[in-house]
C-alpha cells in the first residue's frame, strides 16, 4: 500500500512540507521495512495529439514515434495494472480555438490492458489541435477511483496553449488526493515547456523525465510504469522522521522534487539531499515495492507561519524560505516545518505568473519545538465565485487577469482569490456559458461573481428508448458558445435553446429547448445515409473525412473511419491527407438509406535501390500545393493523392526531387 505523502502544494514550489503539531514533530513510524504489497495500480495516460506532434523526428513524425512506444509499452505493463488512455487535440483542427481546446477524450476507459485494442486505438490517433493540459489533468484525475493507487502519466511535446495553468491544477489535484502522482515526460521540449512539466510533477510528488528521442521516450515510460518504492528519513535507531525536509535528484542531474519525511519514487538511482545542519547527501537505489531508509542525526525542528495584523494564520499566501547561508529551502503556503536555525523569509504578493509588485523580506530564527510567526500586512481584497444563494462554489476554471499589466494571476478551480486592490478581468471557462467580467477590488473588500446553477438535462436515448452514453456537441443556439463536446449519459445545461450534433453512428443535428429543472431526451440513432470512402476498385477503405452540413455549416465528422453516418441532406466532404491536409473537396446529397461513395484517389511513391528493387527507406514528402509534409517516415511504399511533391530521401545521398503523380501511378525514387 502506497504511503500517503503529507504535502501542501504551491505554484513553482521547490519544497513542499505538511506541518504537524509541534508535539508530533518527532513522531516515530511504526511501519516495518517489509516489501510493499502489490495492489492494483491505476495508470491514466494522457497522450499529446496536438498539431506540433506532426513535426519530424528520427526520419518520422513525433506522433508515429510516440505511437510505437505506447504500443510497445502496453504489452509490457504488469498484470496488476489497470490503464486508461486520454488524448487531446486529436479530433478538431485549430480553426476554432474554443472547440479545439475542449477536444479531450478518454479513448480507452480504465480497465485491464487489452494489448490488441490498445494498439488499434493508438494507431488511429491523429495530431491536429491545441494543447489543453490543464483540463486534461482535471478530467483524467476525476476518472480515477477514490482511494485508489492512482498515477497520471502525461506525455507532451509542448506547453499549455488553452489559457489554463496546469501547475496550479496539479497542485489542486494533489491537495484533494495525497496519493495521486502525476509523472510527466517532455518529448522533444523547449525550456519553457520543461519547466511547466517539471512543476506539474513536482507539486504532486511525481517525477519529470526528459525524452529528446525515441529511445529516451521508451526508457522514460518504462521507468514511470514500474511499481514504485519509498525513500524515507530515519534517525540512527531507525525511527521514522516525518518532518525532515529533503530533495531528490536524478543521478544524471535534474531535480525530481522536494519532500518531507518520505517520498514515493519510480525505481531507479537517486541522490538524496537531506536539509539538516550540516546538510547530508546520499546516493540510493530505489527498487519496486521496497523501502530504502536514509539515516540522519537527530534533527531539532521548528515551524514558520505567516499571520495577519490580528494574529490569524495566513494559509493561502506563498512565500520563499532561504537559510542564512544562502541555501534555498523552498516556496510554500501555510506552516513550514524545518530544522532550527536562521532563515530569510520572502513574501511576495503575485500580480502575474512571473511578476510581483509587493515584497516583504525578514530574517527570522526558528527554535526547536516553537512556532515563529511572520507578520504580513499587505492591503488586499478578494474575488469570490459564488452560486445564486451567495455561497462560494468551486469546480469552475477561473482565470484572473490584472488590467494594468494584462498578466494572469490565477487560473484554477478555486472559489476564492486574494488579490491586491485594483481592476481585474475575470474569465470563467467551463460554466454553461463562459463568463467575462470586469471588476474593481477594494482593500479589504470582497467582489462576488454569481454563477447560474439552475439547470436542465439533455439525455441521450438508445434505439430502445433507454438512456445511454453518447458523444454530443452542444452549442448555445443564440451565442454559438460551445457547452459540451464529450461523452456522457446526462448533459447539464442552463435554460435555453441549443444546437446538438450527435457524434455517433447514425449521427445527425438537431435543436432543443431546455427549461430549468426540465429533461429533454434526444435519440442517438436517426435513419440516414452513409458516406463511404473507397479505393480505385470501389472497395471500402479507412480515410479521414471532414463532413460539413451545408445548411447549418456544422462539422458532423472529422475523423478516420471506413464509413460515416449522416442524416438526409447536402454535405461538403473534404478528404484530409494525413488527417489534416485538404487534398480534395466535393459536395454530395444523400437520402435516407442511401450510400454515397467517395473515391480516395492515390498514387504511390516507392523507394528502390540502384538495381530498381523496392526497399524500405526514410522519405520526406512535401505537398507543394499545401506547403506541408504528408510523409516523414520509413516505409516501403508511400500513398499520396494526385499532385506535385518534393521528395527527399534520408538514406544514403540526400537530395530533393520534384515529382508529379496521378491516381494509381507508381513513381520510383532511387536511394543512392
XYZ file of C-alpha atoms in Angstrom, residues 216-521:
306
model
C 14.644 8.069 -24.193
C 10.854 8.045 -24.521
C 10.850 4.251 -24.227
C 13.092 4.382 -21.159
C 11.020 7.134 -19.550
C 7.731 5.280 -19.954
C 9.258 2.089 -18.601
C 10.610 3.958 -15.599
C 7.333 5.617 -14.619
C 5.293 2.420 -15.018
C 7.376 0.251 -12.741
C 5.931 -0.293 -9.250
C 7.282 2.490 -7.022
C 9.483 2.239 -3.975
C 9.860 4.523 -0.985
C 12.700 6.629 0.372
C 12.277 7.656 3.992
C 14.350 9.570 6.508
C 15.112 7.855 9.830
C 17.230 8.552 12.905
C 20.229 6.482 13.949
C 17.894 3.962 15.631
C 15.741 3.548 12.511
C 12.794 5.618 13.784
C 10.914 7.466 11.030
C 11.370 11.276 10.992
C 8.239 12.513 9.153
C 9.103 16.228 9.115
C 12.709 16.308 7.940
C 12.880 18.123 4.573
C 14.914 16.647 1.738
C 15.277 16.932 -2.021
C 15.776 14.181 -4.589
C 17.792 14.485 -7.797
C 18.395 12.061 -10.653
C 21.956 10.741 -10.559
C 22.409 12.062 -14.102
C 21.256 15.509 -12.974
C 17.888 17.209 -12.740
C 15.618 17.723 -9.749
C 12.919 15.123 -9.065
C 11.252 17.054 -6.260
C 11.265 18.203 -2.646
C 9.718 16.123 0.115
C 9.277 15.818 3.848
C 9.940 12.578 5.706
C 9.338 10.190 2.816
C 8.964 10.094 -0.956
C 7.320 7.562 -3.268
C 9.532 7.248 -6.364
C 9.815 5.128 -9.501
C 12.561 2.512 -9.418
C 15.977 3.954 -10.192
C 19.087 5.618 -8.763
C 18.747 8.947 -6.969
C 20.732 11.471 -4.963
C 19.010 12.333 -1.666
C 19.924 15.724 -0.176
C 18.778 15.953 3.453
C 18.336 19.541 4.612
C 19.836 19.122 8.063
C 22.580 21.169 9.670
C 25.036 20.208 8.371
C 23.403 19.074 5.128
C 23.826 15.418 4.128
C 23.898 13.814 0.672
C 23.480 10.112 -0.088
C 23.028 8.123 -3.316
C 20.301 5.481 -3.064
C 18.807 2.812 -5.307
C 15.018 2.569 -5.240
C 13.597 -0.834 -6.171
C 9.931 -1.704 -6.833
C 7.803 -2.324 -3.732
C 10.740 -1.743 -1.366
C 11.560 0.938 1.224
C 15.080 2.361 1.484
C 15.920 4.232 4.697
C 18.335 7.158 4.897
C 19.676 7.595 8.459
C 20.473 11.086 9.758
C 21.486 12.642 13.047
C 18.584 13.662 15.322
C 17.120 16.876 13.944
C 15.601 19.653 16.024
C 12.638 21.143 14.187
C 10.547 24.268 14.428
C 7.835 25.966 12.381
C 7.454 29.197 10.398
C 3.923 30.553 9.925
C 2.509 33.737 8.380
C -0.006 35.767 10.398
C -2.057 38.894 9.698
C -2.404 42.012 11.862
C -4.992 40.211 14.026
C -2.634 37.324 14.709
C -4.616 34.944 12.491
C -2.801 32.339 10.393
C -2.494 33.082 6.656
C -2.662 29.789 4.767
C -3.162 30.957 1.163
C -0.100 33.195 0.675
C 3.029 31.765 -0.937
C 6.442 32.615 0.496
C 10.085 31.635 -0.021
C 12.483 30.424 2.666
C 16.271 30.600 2.332
C 18.800 29.667 5.011
C 21.154 32.314 6.362
C 23.928 30.597 4.389
C 22.014 31.047 1.118
C 20.516 27.554 0.670
C 17.012 27.772 -0.814
C 14.646 25.639 1.252
C 11.594 26.165 -0.919
C 8.368 28.018 -1.585
C 5.126 27.057 0.115
C 1.855 28.162 1.658
C 0.724 27.513 5.230
C 3.013 26.472 8.073
C 6.560 25.378 7.222
C 8.351 22.733 9.347
C 12.145 22.862 9.041
C 15.337 22.446 11.074
C 16.118 25.008 13.764
C 18.277 27.869 12.510
C 18.263 31.312 10.900
C 16.268 31.919 7.706
C 15.271 34.692 5.341
C 11.521 34.715 4.673
C 10.383 36.470 1.494
C 6.662 37.117 0.990
C 5.525 38.256 -2.437
C 2.017 39.248 -3.470
C 1.629 38.000 -7.014
C 0.293 40.153 -9.828
C 1.277 37.793 -12.601
C 2.618 34.329 -13.199
C 6.171 35.688 -13.111
C 5.788 39.288 -11.820
C 5.402 40.696 -8.328
C 4.939 44.237 -7.081
C 4.884 43.920 -3.272
C 7.524 42.084 -1.274
C 8.466 41.621 2.382
C 11.842 40.218 3.471
C 12.528 39.297 7.087
C 15.317 37.394 8.885
C 13.877 35.019 11.495
C 15.256 32.470 13.941
C 13.492 29.113 14.107
C 13.814 27.473 17.530
C 13.193 23.804 18.365
C 9.552 22.932 19.084
C 8.417 26.547 18.597
C 6.320 28.405 16.029
C 7.979 31.520 14.613
C 5.351 33.949 13.287
C 5.976 36.379 10.427
C 3.613 39.364 10.259
C 2.211 40.050 6.779
C 0.097 43.177 6.437
C -0.327 43.893 2.726
C -3.634 45.529 1.792
C -5.678 43.055 -0.221
C -9.171 42.174 -1.323
C -10.899 39.064 -2.544
C -12.676 37.855 -5.670
C -15.178 35.081 -4.944
C -17.062 32.718 -7.235
C -20.499 32.126 -5.674
C -23.767 30.382 -6.561
C -27.171 32.062 -6.787
C -27.519 31.740 -2.994
C -24.283 33.656 -2.428
C -22.308 30.594 -1.279
C -18.731 30.081 -2.548
C -18.640 27.393 -5.234
C -15.581 25.534 -6.577
C -15.053 23.498 -9.718
C -15.061 26.165 -12.448
C -11.811 27.023 -14.249
C -11.349 30.703 -13.432
C -8.649 32.984 -14.841
C -7.968 36.337 -13.211
C -6.093 38.986 -15.190
C -4.805 42.278 -13.816
C -5.926 45.006 -16.227
C -2.935 47.341 -15.838
C -0.389 44.648 -16.720
C -2.514 42.236 -18.781
C -0.970 39.301 -16.922
C -2.601 36.180 -15.494
C -2.649 35.948 -11.701
C -4.603 32.735 -11.349
C -6.103 30.006 -13.479
C -7.624 27.251 -11.338
C -10.901 25.920 -9.915
C -10.851 27.650 -6.523
C -13.759 29.686 -5.118
C -11.762 32.497 -3.505
C -8.841 34.530 -4.877
C -6.825 37.007 -2.774
C -5.585 39.950 -4.873
C -4.166 43.420 -4.430
C -6.603 46.342 -4.728
C -7.121 47.176 -8.400
C -9.061 46.431 -11.565
C -9.326 42.905 -12.930
C -10.750 40.897 -15.804
C -12.185 37.528 -14.786
C -12.859 34.730 -17.285
C -14.746 31.609 -16.201
C -14.349 28.988 -18.908
C -16.341 25.881 -18.086
C -19.626 27.262 -16.840
C -22.660 26.655 -19.038
C -21.933 29.877 -20.926
C -18.394 31.297 -20.488
C -18.348 34.493 -18.420
C -16.180 37.571 -18.960
C -16.403 40.014 -16.059
C -14.501 43.239 -15.328
C -14.484 44.422 -11.719
C -12.702 46.595 -9.165
C -11.391 45.150 -5.909
C -11.057 47.464 -2.903
C -8.732 46.948 0.069
C -10.461 44.552 2.494
C -13.338 44.283 0.013
C -14.995 41.208 -1.464
C -16.200 41.155 -5.086
C -18.594 38.303 -5.898
C -19.263 36.755 -9.312
C -22.509 34.797 -9.375
C -22.652 31.516 -11.316
C -26.093 30.458 -12.551
C -26.646 26.996 -11.108
C -30.193 26.361 -12.339
C -30.112 23.631 -14.936
C -31.969 21.281 -17.151
C -30.819 17.971 -18.574
C -30.328 16.669 -22.120
C -30.470 12.866 -22.063
C -29.333 10.617 -24.971
C -31.588 7.618 -25.723
C -30.632 4.386 -27.479
C -32.718 2.631 -30.151
C -34.890 1.094 -27.407
C -35.653 4.477 -25.868
C -33.386 3.876 -22.859
C -30.864 6.418 -21.507
C -27.378 5.719 -22.830
C -23.947 7.276 -23.056
C -23.257 9.212 -26.255
C -20.943 11.879 -27.630
C -22.831 15.164 -28.120
C -21.535 18.509 -29.325
C -23.853 21.075 -27.703
C -23.749 24.801 -28.540
C -25.867 27.741 -27.449
C -28.203 28.459 -30.392
C -28.062 32.216 -29.781
C -24.394 32.856 -29.000
C -22.764 29.826 -30.615
C -20.826 29.156 -27.387
C -19.721 25.527 -27.026
C -21.020 23.982 -23.779
C -20.232 20.304 -24.292
C -18.159 18.138 -26.588
C -17.815 14.954 -24.615
C -19.348 11.571 -23.904
C -21.835 11.106 -21.040
C -25.363 9.945 -20.260
C -26.671 13.311 -18.998
C -25.662 16.761 -20.267
C -26.459 19.569 -17.800
C -27.247 22.973 -19.348
C -28.892 26.210 -18.167
C -32.356 27.065 -19.513
C -32.160 27.928 -23.214
C -32.120 26.682 -26.801
C -29.272 24.523 -28.078
C -27.895 23.102 -31.298
C -26.865 19.472 -30.835
C -24.609 17.463 -33.108
C -24.823 13.757 -32.260
C -21.386 12.194 -32.796
C -22.408 8.540 -33.009
C -23.228 6.075 -35.793
C -26.331 7.489 -37.442
C -25.332 10.895 -36.106
C -27.337 13.969 -37.023
C -28.000 17.571 -35.955
C -31.000 18.804 -34.013
C -32.137 21.727 -31.886
C -33.826 21.533 -28.474
C -35.160 23.950 -25.859
C -34.449 23.163 -22.205
C -36.293 24.605 -19.199
C -34.972 24.918 -15.638
C -35.490 21.573 -13.935
C -36.609 20.050 -17.238
C -35.457 16.927 -19.035
C -35.174 16.706 -22.824
C -34.439 13.357 -24.466
